[in-house]
Tab-separated table of C-alpha atoms in Angstrom:
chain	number	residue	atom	x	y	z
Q	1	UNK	CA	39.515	6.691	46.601
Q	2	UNK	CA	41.316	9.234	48.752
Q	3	UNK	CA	45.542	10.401	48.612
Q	4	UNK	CA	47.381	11.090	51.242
Q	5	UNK	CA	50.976	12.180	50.916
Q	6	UNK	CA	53.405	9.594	51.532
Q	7	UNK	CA	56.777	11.762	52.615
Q	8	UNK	CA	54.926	13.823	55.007
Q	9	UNK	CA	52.767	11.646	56.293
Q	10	UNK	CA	49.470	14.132	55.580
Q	11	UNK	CA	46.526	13.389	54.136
Q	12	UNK	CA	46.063	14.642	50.497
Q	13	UNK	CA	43.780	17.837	50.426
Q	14	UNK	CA	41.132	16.189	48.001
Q	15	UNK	CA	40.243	12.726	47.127
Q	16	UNK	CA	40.964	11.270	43.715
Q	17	UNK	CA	38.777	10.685	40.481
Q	18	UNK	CA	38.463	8.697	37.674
Q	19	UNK	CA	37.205	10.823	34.935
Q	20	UNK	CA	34.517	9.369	32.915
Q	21	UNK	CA	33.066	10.042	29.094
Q	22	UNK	CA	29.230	9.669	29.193
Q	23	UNK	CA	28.236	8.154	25.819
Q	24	UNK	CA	30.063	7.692	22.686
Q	25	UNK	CA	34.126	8.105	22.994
Q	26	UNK	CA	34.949	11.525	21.245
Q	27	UNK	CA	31.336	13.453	22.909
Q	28	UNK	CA	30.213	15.503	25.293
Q	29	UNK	CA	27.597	14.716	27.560
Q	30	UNK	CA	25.043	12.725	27.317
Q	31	UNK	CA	20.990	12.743	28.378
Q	32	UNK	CA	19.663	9.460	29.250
Q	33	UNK	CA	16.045	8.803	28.059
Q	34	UNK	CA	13.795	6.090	27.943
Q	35	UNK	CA	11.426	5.208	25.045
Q	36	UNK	CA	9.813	2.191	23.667
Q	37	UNK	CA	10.662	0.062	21.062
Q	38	UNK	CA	8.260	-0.537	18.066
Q	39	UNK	CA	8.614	-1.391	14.158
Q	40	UNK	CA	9.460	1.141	11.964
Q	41	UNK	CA	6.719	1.286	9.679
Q	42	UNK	CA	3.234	-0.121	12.123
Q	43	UNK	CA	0.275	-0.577	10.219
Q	44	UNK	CA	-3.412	-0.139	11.545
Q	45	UNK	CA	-5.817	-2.579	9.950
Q	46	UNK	CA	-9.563	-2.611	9.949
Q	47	UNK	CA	-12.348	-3.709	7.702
Q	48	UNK	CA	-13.622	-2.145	4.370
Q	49	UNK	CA	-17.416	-3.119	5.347
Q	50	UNK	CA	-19.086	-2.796	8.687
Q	51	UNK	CA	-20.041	-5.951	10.572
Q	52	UNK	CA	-19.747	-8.360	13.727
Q	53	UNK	CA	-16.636	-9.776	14.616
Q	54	UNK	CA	-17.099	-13.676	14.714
Q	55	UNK	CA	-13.634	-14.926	14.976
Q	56	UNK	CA	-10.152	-13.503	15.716
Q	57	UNK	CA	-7.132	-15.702	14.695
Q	58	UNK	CA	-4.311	-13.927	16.233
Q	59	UNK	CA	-3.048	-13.056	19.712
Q	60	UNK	CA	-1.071	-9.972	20.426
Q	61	UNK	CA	3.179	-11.241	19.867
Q	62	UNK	CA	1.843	-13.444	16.771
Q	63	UNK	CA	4.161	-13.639	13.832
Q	64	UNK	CA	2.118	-13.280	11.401
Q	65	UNK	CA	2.836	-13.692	6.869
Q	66	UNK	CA	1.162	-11.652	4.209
Q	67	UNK	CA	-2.394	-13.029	3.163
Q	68	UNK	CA	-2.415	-14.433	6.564
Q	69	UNK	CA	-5.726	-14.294	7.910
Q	70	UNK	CA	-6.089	-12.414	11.046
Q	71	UNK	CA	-10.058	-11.779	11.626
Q	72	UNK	CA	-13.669	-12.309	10.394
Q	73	UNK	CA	-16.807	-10.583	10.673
Q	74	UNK	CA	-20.281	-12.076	10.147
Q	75	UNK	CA	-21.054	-12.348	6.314
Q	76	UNK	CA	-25.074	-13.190	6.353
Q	77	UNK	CA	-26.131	-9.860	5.034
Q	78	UNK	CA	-23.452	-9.481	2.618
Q	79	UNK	CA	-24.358	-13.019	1.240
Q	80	UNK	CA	-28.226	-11.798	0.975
Q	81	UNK	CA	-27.117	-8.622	-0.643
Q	82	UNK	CA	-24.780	-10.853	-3.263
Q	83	UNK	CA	-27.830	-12.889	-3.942
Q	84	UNK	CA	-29.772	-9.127	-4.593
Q	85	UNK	CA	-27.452	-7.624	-7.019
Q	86	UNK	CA	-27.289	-10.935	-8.967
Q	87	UNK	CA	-31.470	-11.053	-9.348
Q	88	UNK	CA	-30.812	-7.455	-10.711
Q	89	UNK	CA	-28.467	-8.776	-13.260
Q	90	UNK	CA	-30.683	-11.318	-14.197
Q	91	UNK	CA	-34.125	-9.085	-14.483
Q	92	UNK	CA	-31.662	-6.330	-16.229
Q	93	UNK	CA	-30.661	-8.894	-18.781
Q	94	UNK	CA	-34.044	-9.799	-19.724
Q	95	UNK	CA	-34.780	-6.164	-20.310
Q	96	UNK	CA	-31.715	-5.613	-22.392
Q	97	UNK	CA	-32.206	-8.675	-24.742
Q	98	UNK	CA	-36.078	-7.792	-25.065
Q	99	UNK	CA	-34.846	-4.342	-25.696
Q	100	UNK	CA	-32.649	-5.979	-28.846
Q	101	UNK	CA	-34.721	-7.800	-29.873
Q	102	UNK	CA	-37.716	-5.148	-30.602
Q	103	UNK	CA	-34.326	-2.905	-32.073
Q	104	UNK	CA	-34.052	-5.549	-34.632
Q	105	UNK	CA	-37.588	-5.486	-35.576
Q	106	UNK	CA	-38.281	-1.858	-36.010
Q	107	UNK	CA	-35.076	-1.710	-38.007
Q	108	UNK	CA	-36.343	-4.216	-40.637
Q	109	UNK	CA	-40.154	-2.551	-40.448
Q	110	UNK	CA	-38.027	0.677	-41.143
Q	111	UNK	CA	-36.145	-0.590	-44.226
Q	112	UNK	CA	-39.526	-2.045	-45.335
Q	113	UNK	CA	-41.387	1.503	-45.179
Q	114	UNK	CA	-44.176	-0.038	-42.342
Q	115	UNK	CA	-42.533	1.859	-39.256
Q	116	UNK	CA	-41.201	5.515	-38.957
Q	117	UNK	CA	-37.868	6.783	-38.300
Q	118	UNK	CA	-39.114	7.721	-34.934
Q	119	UNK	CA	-40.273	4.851	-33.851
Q	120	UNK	CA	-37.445	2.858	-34.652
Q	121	UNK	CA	-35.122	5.402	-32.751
Q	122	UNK	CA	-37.480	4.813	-29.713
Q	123	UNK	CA	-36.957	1.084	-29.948
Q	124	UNK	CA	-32.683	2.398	-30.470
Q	125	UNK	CA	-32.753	4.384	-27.341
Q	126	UNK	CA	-34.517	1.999	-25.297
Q	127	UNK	CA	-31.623	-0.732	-26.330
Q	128	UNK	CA	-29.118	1.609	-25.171
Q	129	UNK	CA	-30.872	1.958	-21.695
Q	130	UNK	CA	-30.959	-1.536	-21.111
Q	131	UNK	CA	-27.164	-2.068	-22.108
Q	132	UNK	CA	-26.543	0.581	-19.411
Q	133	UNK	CA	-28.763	-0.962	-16.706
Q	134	UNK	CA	-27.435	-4.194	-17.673
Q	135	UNK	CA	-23.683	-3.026	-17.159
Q	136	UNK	CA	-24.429	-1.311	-13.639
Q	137	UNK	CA	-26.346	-4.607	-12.464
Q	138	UNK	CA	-23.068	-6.500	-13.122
Q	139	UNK	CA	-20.944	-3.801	-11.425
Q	140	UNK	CA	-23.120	-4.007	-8.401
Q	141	UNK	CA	-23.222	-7.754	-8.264
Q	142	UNK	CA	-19.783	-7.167	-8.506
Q	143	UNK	CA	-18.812	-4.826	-5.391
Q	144	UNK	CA	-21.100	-7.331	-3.377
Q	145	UNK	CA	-18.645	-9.924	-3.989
Q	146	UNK	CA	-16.112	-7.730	-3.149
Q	147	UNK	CA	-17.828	-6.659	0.477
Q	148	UNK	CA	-18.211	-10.534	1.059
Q	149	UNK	CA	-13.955	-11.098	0.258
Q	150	UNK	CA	-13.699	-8.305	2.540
Q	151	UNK	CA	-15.160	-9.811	5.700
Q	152	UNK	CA	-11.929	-11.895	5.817
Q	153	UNK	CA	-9.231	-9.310	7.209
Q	154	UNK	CA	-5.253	-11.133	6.124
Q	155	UNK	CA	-2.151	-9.249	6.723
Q	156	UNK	CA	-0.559	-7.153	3.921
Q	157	UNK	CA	3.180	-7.497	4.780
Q	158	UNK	CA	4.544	-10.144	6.976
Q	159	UNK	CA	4.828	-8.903	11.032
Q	160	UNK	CA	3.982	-8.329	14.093
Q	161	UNK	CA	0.917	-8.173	16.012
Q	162	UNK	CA	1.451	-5.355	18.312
Q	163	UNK	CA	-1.985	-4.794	19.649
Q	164	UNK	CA	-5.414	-6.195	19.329
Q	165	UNK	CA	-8.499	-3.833	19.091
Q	166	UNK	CA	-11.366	-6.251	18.434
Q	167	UNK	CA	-12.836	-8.778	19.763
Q	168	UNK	CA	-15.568	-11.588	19.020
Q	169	UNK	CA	-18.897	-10.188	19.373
Q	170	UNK	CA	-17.848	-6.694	18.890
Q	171	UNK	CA	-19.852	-4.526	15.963
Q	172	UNK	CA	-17.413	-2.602	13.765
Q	173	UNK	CA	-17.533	0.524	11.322
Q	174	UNK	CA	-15.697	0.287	8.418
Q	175	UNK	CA	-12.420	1.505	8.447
Q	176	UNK	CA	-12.138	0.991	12.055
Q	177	UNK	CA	-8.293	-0.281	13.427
Q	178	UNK	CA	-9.055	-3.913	15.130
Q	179	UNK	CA	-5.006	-4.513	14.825
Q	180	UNK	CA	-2.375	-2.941	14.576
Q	181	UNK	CA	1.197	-5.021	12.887
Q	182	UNK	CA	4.564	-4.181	12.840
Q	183	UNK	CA	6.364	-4.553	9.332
Q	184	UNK	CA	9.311	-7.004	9.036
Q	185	UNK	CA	12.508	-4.806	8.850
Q	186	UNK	CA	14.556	-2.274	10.636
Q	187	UNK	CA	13.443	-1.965	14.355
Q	188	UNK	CA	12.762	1.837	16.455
Q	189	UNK	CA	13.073	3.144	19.512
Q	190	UNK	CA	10.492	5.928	20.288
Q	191	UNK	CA	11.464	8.599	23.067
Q	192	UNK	CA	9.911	11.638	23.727
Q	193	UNK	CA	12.738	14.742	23.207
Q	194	UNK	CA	12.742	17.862	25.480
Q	195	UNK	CA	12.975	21.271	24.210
Q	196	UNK	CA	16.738	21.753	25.415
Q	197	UNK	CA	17.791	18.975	23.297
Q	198	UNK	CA	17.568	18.617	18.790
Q	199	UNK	CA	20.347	16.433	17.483
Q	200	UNK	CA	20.350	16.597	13.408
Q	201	UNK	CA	18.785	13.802	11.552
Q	202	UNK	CA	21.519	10.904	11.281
Q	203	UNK	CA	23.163	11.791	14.943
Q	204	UNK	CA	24.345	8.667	16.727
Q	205	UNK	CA	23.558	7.790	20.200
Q	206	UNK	CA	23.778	4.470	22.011
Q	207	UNK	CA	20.671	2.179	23.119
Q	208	UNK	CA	20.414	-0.473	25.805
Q	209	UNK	CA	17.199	-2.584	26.597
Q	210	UNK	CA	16.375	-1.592	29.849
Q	211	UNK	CA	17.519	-3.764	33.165
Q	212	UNK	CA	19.023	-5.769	30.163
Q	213	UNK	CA	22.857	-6.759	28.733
Q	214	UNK	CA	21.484	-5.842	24.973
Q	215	UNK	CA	23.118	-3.087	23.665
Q	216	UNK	CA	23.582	-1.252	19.859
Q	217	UNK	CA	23.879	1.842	18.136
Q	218	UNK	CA	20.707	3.877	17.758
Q	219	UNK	CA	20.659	6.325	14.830
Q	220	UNK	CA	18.142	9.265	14.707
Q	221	UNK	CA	15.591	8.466	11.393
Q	222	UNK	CA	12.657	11.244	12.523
Q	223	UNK	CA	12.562	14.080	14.671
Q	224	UNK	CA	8.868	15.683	14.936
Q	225	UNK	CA	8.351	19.522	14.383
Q	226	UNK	CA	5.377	19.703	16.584
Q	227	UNK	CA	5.709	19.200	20.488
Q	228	UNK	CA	3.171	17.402	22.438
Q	229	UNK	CA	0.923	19.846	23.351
Q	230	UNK	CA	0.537	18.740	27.752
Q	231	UNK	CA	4.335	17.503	28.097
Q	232	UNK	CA	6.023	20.063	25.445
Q	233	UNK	CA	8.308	16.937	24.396
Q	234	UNK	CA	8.811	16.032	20.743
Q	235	UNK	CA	8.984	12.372	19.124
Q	236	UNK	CA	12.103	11.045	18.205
Q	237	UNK	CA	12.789	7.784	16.448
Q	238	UNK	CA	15.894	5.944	16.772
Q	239	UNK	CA	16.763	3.126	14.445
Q	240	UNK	CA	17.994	0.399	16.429
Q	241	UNK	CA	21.251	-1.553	15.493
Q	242	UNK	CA	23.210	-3.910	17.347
Q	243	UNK	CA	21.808	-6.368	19.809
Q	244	UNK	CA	19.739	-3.477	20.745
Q	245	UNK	CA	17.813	-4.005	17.531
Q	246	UNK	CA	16.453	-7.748	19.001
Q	247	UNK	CA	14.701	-6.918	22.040
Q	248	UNK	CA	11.148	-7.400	22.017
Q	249	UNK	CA	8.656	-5.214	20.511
Q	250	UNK	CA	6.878	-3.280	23.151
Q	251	UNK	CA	10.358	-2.954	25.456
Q	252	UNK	CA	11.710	-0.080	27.430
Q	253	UNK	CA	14.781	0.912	25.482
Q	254	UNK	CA	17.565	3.596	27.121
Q	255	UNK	CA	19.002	5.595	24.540
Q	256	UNK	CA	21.996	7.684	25.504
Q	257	UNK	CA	21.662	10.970	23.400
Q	258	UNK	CA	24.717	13.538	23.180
Q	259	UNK	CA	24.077	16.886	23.850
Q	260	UNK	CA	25.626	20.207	23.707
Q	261	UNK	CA	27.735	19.983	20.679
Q	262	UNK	CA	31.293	17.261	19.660
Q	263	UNK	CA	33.767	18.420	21.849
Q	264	UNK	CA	35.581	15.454	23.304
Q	265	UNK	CA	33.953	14.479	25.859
Q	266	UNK	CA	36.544	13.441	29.164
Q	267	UNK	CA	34.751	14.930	32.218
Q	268	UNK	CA	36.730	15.668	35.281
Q	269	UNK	CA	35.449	17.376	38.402
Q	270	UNK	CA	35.257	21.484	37.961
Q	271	UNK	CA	37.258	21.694	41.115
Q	272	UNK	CA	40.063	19.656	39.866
Q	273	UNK	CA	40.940	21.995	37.593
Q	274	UNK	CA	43.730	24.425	38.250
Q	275	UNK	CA	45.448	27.607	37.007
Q	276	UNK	CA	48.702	29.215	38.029
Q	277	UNK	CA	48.733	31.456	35.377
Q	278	UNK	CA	50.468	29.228	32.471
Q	279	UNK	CA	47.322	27.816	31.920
Q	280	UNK	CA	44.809	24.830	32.787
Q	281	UNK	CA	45.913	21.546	34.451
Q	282	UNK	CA	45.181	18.740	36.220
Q	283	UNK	CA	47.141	16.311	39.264
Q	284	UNK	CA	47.130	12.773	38.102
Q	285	UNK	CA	48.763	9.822	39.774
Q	286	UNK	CA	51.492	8.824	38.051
Q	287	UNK	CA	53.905	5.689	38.787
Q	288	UNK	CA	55.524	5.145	41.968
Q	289	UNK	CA	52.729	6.405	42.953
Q	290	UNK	CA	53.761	10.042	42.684
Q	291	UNK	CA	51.870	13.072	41.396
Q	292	UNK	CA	52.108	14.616	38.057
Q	293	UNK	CA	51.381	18.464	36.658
Q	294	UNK	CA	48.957	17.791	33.676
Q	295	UNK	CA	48.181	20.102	31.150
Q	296	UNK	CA	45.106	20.200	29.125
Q	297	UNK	CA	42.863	21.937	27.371
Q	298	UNK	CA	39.004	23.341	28.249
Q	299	UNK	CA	36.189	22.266	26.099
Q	300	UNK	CA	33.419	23.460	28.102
Q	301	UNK	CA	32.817	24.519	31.525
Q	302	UNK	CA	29.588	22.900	33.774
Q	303	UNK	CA	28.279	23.275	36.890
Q	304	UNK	CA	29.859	20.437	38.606
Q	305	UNK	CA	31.877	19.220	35.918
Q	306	UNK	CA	34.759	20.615	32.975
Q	307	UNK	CA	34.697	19.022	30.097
Q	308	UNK	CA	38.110	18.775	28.520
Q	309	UNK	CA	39.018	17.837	24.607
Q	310	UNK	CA	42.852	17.655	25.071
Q	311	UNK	CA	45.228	16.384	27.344
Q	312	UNK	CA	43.760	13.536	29.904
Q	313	UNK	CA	42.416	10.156	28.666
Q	314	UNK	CA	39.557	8.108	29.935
Q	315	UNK	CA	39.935	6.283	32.933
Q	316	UNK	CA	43.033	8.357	34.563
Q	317	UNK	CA	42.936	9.478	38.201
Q	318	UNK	CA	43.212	12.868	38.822
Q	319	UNK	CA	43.147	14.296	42.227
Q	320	UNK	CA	39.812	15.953	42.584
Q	321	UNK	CA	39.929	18.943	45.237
Q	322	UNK	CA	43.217	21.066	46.914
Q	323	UNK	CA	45.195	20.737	44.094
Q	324	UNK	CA	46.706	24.303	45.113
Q	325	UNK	CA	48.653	22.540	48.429
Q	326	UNK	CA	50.155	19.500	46.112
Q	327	UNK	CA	52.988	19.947	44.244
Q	328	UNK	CA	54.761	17.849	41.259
Q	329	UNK	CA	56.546	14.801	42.231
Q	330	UNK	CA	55.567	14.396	45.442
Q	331	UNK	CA	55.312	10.834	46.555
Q	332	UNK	CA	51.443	9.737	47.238
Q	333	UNK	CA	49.626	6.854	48.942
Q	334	UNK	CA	45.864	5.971	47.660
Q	335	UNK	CA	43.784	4.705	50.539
Q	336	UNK	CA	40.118	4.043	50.713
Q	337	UNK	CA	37.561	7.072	51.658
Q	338	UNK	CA	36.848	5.224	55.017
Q	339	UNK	CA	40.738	5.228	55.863
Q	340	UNK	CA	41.213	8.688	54.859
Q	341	UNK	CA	38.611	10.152	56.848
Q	342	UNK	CA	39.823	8.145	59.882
């Protein structure tokens, strides 16, 4: 919008604005960054035991409960090494009741005077042996049953599957990520932070799905101490509230982050501020329409823009440029930019 002055028939010196807050009413500026949204706690899952993928349950987007299962890997060998270990057991056992039963005789020779005392603590250490043998056979068998359970990968928490590593047919080390789930519960937004801007931990800032009408509140949970070493950023995650907090995992998410400090944060054009001397002020159109001397008071001081904390509220027009030839009172017209310039 441009002003021209109605009694004189002129055209106002400068056009008029409509002074804008960026982010949350009561702050200053704001840098608009774009991140992704994710869970707040992910977890990577992979097997215990190496193996061969066989079958995968899950797609990537699957909701998925705890002790749902999610994979499975080929369990041949683990069977044949279950059937091992339990043969162990088996020859261990007979060792360990022979080994009792020959401590039982030896005792009795001994009481009877027809063995030595070192012969029958032979036959005693040789019992002791097998009860040890016997108990590690068992434990083995055990673990083997163990490694076989563990072919079946199931979710821990209920979630999310937010990416799929493995496929059927692949061959997998233990301890290798072959999914990786989102935890049911409060909902991030990672964005990458540069160096010029460090809000505390708990600052506010407000978060919009991207090219989309959800919107929230977006509250700052974890703020890394290490920059990326190739883009000198550092991670930032947002916890997402609002509508903000339902868009779907995997999203671009805006999040509006305030920087430079919490001075109110009404912008107006630097060149619509003035100064006679009696301090700062501002022209805004006032009823009739006809102009009005402003006062108001100078947060901070940009290169295009003033940032003021008292004295003009969002969404007044001020005249933006000349305000030096204007003077209070005088009667004005608005007209469109195209009209003025004509």
């Amino acid at each position: 919008m441009a002003l021209q002055a109605g009694g004189a028939g002129r055209p106002a010196p400068g056009g008029a604005h409509r002074p804008d807050r960026e982010g949350r009413a009561g702050r200053g500026p704001a840098q608009i960054l774009h991140g992704r949204r994710r869970g707040e706690v992910q977890s990577n899952l992979g097997f215990r035991v190496p193996g061969k993928i066989v079958e995968r349950f899950v797609d990537t987007g699957a909701s998925v409960k705890a002790g749902q299962s999610l994979m499975r890997i080929d369990r041949t060998d683990l069977d044949l090494t279950i059937t091992s270990r339990e043969r162990a057991v088996a020859s261990a056992d007979a060792v360990q009741k022979q080994a009792a039963a020959d401590e039982i005789r030896y005792r009795e020779l001994r009481k009877a005077g027809w063995s030595t005392q070192q012969r029958y603590e032979q036959a005693k250490a040789a019992l002791d042996t097998a009860n040890a043998q016997l108990e590690a056979a068992k434990a083995q068998a055990q673990m083997s049953r163990n490694e076989s359970a563990y072919s079946l990968l199931k979710a821990d928490e209920d979630g999310v599957v937010v990416e799929t590593l493995g496929e059927p047919g692949q061959v997998v080390s233990a301890g290798q990520v072959v999914l990786r789930i989102a935890r049911s519960g409060s909902r991030e937004a990672s964005i990458s932070l540069p160096e010029s801007v460090r809000p505390q931990l708990g600052a506010e800032a407000q978060a919009s799905l991207y090219g989309g009408e959800l919107k929230g509140t977006a509250t700052l949970r974890q703020l890394s101490d290490a920059a990326d070493p190739r883009t000198r950023t550092y991670e930032a995650r947002y916890v997402l509230g609002g509508d903000a907090a339902s868009a779907p995992l995997g999203a671009t998410v805006t999040v509006s982050v305030p920087i430079g400090g919490a001075a109110t944060g009404t912008r107006v054009p630097l060149a619509a501020l003035n100064d006679d001397g009696s301090g700062a002020f501002v022209w805004t159109v006032a009823d009739g329409p006809k102009l009005e001397r402003r006062p108001v008071r100078v947060a901070r001081l940009g290169a295009d823009f003033a940032t003021l904390d008292e004295g003009l509220a969002t969404g007044e027009t001020v005249v933006a440029t000349g305000g030096r030839f204007l003077r209070e009172g005088e009667e004005i017209r608005v007209a469109e930019n195209k009209a003025a310039m004509q």
